[in-house]
Coordinates of C-alpha atoms in Angstrom, one line a residue:
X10 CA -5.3 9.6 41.6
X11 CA -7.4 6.6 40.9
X12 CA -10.3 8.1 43.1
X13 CA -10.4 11.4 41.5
X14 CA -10.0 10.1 37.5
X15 CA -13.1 7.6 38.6
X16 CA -15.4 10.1 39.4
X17 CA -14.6 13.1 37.7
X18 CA -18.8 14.2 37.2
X19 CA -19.3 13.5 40.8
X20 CA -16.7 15.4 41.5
X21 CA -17.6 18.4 39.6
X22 CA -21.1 18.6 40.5
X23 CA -20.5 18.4 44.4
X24 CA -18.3 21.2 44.0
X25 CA -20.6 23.4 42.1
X26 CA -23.2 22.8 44.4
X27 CA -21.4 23.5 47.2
X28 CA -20.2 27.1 45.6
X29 CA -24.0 27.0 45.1
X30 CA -24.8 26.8 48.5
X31 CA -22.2 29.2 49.6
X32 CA -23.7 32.1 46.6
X33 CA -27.0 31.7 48.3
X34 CA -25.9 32.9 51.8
X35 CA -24.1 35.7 49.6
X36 CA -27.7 36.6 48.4
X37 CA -27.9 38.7 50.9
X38 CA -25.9 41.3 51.0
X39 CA -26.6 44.1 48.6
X40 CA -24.6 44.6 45.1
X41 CA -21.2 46.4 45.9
X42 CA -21.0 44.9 49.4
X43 CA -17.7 43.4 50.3
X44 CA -18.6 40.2 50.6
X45 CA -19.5 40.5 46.5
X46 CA -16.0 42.1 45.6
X47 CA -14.6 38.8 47.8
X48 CA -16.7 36.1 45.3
X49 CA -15.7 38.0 41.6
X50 CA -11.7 38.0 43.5
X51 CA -12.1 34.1 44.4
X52 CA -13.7 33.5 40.6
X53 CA -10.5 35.7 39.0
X54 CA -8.3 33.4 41.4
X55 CA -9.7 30.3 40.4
X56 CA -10.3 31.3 36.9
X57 CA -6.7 32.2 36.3
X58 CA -5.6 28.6 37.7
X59 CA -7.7 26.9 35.5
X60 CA -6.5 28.7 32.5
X61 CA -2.9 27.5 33.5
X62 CA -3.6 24.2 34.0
X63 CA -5.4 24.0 30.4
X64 CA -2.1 25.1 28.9
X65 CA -1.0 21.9 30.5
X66 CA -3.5 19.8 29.5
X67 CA -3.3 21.1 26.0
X68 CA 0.5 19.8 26.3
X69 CA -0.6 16.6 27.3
X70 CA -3.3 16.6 25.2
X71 CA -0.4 17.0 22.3
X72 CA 1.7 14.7 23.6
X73 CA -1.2 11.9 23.5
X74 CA -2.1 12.7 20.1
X75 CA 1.6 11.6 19.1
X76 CA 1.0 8.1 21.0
X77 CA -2.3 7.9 18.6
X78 CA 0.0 8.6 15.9
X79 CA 3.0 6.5 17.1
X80 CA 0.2 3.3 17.7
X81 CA -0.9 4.0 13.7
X82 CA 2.6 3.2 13.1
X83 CA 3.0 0.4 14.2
X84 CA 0.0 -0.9 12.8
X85 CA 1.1 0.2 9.7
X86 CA 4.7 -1.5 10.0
X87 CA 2.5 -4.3 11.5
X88 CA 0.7 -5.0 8.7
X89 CA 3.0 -4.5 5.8
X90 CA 5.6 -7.4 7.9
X91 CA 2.3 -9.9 7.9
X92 CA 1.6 -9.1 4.2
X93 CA 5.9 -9.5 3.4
X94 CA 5.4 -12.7 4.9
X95 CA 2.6 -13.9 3.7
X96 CA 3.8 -13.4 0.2
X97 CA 7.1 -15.1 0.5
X98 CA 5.5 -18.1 2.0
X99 CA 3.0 -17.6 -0.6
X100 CA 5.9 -17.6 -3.9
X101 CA 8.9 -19.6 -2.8
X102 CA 8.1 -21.6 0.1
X103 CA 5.1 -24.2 -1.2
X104 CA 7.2 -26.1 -1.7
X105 CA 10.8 -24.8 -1.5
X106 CA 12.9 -24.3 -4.1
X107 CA 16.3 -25.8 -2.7
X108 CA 17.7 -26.1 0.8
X109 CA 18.9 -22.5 0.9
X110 CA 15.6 -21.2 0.2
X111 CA 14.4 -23.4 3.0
X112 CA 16.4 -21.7 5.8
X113 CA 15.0 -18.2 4.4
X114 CA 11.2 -19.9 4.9
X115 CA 11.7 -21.5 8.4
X116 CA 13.4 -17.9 9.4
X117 CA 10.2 -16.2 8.0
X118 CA 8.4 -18.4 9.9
X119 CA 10.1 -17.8 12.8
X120 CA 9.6 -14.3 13.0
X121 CA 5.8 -14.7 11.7
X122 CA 5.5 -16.4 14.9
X123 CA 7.4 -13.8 16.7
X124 CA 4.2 -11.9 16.1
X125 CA 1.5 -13.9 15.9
X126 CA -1.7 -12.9 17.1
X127 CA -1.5 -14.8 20.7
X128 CA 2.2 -13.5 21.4
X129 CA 3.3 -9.8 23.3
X130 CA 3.9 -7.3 20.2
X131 CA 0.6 -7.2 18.5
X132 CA -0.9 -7.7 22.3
X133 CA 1.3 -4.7 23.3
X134 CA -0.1 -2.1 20.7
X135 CA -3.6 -2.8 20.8
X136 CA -3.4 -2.7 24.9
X137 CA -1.8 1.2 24.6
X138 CA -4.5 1.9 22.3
X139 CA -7.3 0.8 24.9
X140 CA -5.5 2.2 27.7
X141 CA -3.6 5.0 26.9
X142 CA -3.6 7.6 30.3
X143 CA -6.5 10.6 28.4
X144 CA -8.8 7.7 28.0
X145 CA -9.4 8.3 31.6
X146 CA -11.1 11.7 30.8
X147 CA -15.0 9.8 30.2
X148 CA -17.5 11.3 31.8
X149 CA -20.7 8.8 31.2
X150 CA -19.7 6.6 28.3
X151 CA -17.8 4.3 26.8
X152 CA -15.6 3.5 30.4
X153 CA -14.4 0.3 30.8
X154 CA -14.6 -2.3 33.8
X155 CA -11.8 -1.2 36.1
X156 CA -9.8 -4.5 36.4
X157 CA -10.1 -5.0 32.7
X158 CA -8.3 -1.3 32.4
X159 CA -5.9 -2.2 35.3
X160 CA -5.5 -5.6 33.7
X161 CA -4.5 -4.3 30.3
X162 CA -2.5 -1.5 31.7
X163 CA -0.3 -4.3 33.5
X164 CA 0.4 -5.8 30.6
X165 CA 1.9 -2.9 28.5
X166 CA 4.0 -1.8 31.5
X167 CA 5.1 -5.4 31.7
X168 CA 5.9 -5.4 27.8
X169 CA 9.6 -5.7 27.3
X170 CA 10.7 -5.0 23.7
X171 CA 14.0 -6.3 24.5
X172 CA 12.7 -9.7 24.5
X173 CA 11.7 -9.1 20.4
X174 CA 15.7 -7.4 20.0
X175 CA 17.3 -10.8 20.4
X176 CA 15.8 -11.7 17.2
X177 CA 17.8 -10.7 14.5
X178 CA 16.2 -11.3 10.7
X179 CA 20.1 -11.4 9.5
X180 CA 21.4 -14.6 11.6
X181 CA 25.0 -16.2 10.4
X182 CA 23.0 -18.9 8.8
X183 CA 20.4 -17.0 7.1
X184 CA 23.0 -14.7 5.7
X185 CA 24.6 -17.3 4.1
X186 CA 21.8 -18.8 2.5
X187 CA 20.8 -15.3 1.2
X188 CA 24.5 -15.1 -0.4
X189 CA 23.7 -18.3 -2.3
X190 CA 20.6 -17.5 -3.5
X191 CA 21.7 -14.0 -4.6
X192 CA 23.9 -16.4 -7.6
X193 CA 21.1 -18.9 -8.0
X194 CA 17.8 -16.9 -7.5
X195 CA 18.0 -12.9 -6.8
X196 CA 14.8 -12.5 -6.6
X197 CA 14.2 -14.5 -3.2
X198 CA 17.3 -13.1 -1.8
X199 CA 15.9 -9.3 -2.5
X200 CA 12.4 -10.3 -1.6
X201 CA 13.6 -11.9 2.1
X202 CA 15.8 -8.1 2.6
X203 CA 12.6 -7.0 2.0
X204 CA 10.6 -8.7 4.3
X205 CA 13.7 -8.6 7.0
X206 CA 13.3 -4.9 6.3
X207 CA 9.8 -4.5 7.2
X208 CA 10.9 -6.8 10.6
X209 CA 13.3 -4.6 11.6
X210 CA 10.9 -1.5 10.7
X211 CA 8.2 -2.9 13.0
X212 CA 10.3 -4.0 16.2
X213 CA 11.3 0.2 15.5
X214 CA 8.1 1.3 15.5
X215 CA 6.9 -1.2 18.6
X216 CA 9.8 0.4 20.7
X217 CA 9.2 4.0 20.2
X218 CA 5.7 3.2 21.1
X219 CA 6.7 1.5 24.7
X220 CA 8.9 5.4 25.1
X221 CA 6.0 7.2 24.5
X222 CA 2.9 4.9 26.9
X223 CA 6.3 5.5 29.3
X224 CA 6.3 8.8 28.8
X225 CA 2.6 9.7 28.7
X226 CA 2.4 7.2 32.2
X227 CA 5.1 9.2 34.0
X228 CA 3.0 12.5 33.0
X229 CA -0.4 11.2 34.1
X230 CA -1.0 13.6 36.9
X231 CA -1.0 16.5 34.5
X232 CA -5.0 14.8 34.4
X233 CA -5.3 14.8 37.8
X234 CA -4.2 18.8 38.3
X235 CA -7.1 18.9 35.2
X236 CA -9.9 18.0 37.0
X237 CA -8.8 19.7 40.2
X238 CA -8.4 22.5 38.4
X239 CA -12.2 22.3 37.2
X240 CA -13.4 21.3 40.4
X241 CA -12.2 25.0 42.3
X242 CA -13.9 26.6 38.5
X243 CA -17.2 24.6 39.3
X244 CA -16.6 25.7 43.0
X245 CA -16.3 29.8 41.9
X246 CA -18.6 29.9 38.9
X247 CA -21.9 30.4 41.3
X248 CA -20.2 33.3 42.6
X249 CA -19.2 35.0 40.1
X250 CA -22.8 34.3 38.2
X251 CA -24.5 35.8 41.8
X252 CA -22.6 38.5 41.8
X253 CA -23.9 39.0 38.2
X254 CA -28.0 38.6 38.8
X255 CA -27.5 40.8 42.0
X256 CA -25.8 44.0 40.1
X257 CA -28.7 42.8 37.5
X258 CA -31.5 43.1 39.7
X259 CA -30.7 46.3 41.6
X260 CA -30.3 47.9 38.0
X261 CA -33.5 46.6 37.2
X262 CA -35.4 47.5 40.8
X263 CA -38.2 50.5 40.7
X264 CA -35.7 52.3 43.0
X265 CA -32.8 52.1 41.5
X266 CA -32.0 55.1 40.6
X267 CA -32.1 56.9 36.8
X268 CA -30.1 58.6 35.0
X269 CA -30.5 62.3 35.0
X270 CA -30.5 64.0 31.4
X271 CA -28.2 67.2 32.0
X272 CA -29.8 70.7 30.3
X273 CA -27.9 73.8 29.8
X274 CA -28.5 76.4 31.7
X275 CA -30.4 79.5 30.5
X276 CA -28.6 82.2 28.4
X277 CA -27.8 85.4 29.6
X278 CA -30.2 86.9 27.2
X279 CA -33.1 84.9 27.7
X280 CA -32.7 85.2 31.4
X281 CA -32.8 89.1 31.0
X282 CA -35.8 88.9 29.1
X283 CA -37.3 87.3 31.5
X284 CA -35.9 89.9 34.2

């Protein structure tokens, strides 16, 4: 699978050359021979099982688009948790406004540093953005080094969200401390629900993404089947194009021959008058 998603222009162009080859031999046998009829039934064949497997590719294709839209996501959820925090820090924790309001900053920075920069979750979704299976599909540009790509593919399949589940936002002890400050302060209790909100929101988001790289990594040789699939297509398009310039050129040949313009035949009166 490796092989063949590697060198997918190789690939393509070996194959058309050799149905190149193969139209040349053809070249000579004249238009209507069998050996003609043969090529333009290998190119319907071919042609047919390359339509097919587009259907599945354009599934694929779909199903990919939803991991571009899933990865937005959790961005999105991404940066609205980092901006939470950062605002809460920002308002009630320089310096803290009583001991309860402590807990709810040390818990915000706990789960700040859940998903710092240098840790798994932010790692995670720009990895199955780099890496996602359809980036395979380059022809010339823009490929990667292959053990950077196998690299960062290890690390998303090694990413367990279950590790980021065990941290709740709504612990015994923070819960408490927001029932105290709901009587003293509302306005830091309802601001940490909202931050523990947009927590919750992105470990969501972070875990449909892992389903989907899963499911778009289980489907991966629906790619494979693609370039096959062009390959045999490279392979029958010289056919079917010889088959084309040969009926072209015996139409076009001084001996071919012409079309005869039919004329009636003479009346019956004018052939008596010339009786």
């Amino acid at each position: 699978m490796t092989f063949v998603t590697e060198n997918q222009l190789p690939l393509l162009i070996l194959f058309f050359l050799i149905g190149s080859v193969g139209t040349g031999f053809l070249f000579r046998k004249p238009a209507g021979h069998r050996a003609w009829k043969l090529a333009d039934l290998v190119w319907v064949v071919l042609g047919g099982i390359g339509a097919l497997v587009a259907v599945l590719a354009g599934l694929y294709t779909s199903d990919s688009s939803r991991l571009d839209r899933q990865i937005d996501v959790a961005y999105a959820a991404s940066s609205a948790f980092d901006r939470d925090a950062a605002r809460f820090r920002l308002r009630f924790c320089d310096p803290a406004y009583d001991r309860d309001t402590g807990v709810l900053c040390e818990k915000v920075e706990f789960l700040s540093a859940s998903t710092a920069s240098n840790t798994d979750l932010p790692l995670f979704i720009a990895v199955t953005n780099e890496v996602a299976p359809l980036q395979g599909l380059h022809f010339l540009f823009g490929r990667q080094d292959k053990d950077e790509m196998e690299e960062m593919a290890a690390k998303a399949d090694a990413f367990d969200i279950e590790q980021f589940l065990v941290f709740t936002s709504l612990d015994d002890e923070t819960q408490t401390a927001i029932d105290n400050m709901r009587r003293k302060v509302p306005a830091i209790a309802g601001d940490y629900l909202i931050l523990a909100q947009s927590y919750d929101e992105l470990i969501e988001q972070v875990s449909k993404l892992k389903d989907e790289w899963e499911y778009l990594q289980a489907n991966a040789h629906i790619l494979v089947l693609q370039i096959v699939a062009l390959c045999l297509v490279s392979f029958a398009a010289p056919f079917r194009l010889g088959k084309s310039i040969v009926e072209l050129r015996t139409t076009l040949s001084p001996g071919a021959p012409q079309e005869v313009t039919e004329t009636a035949p003479d009346s019956p009166s004018k052939a008596q008058t010339d009786s």
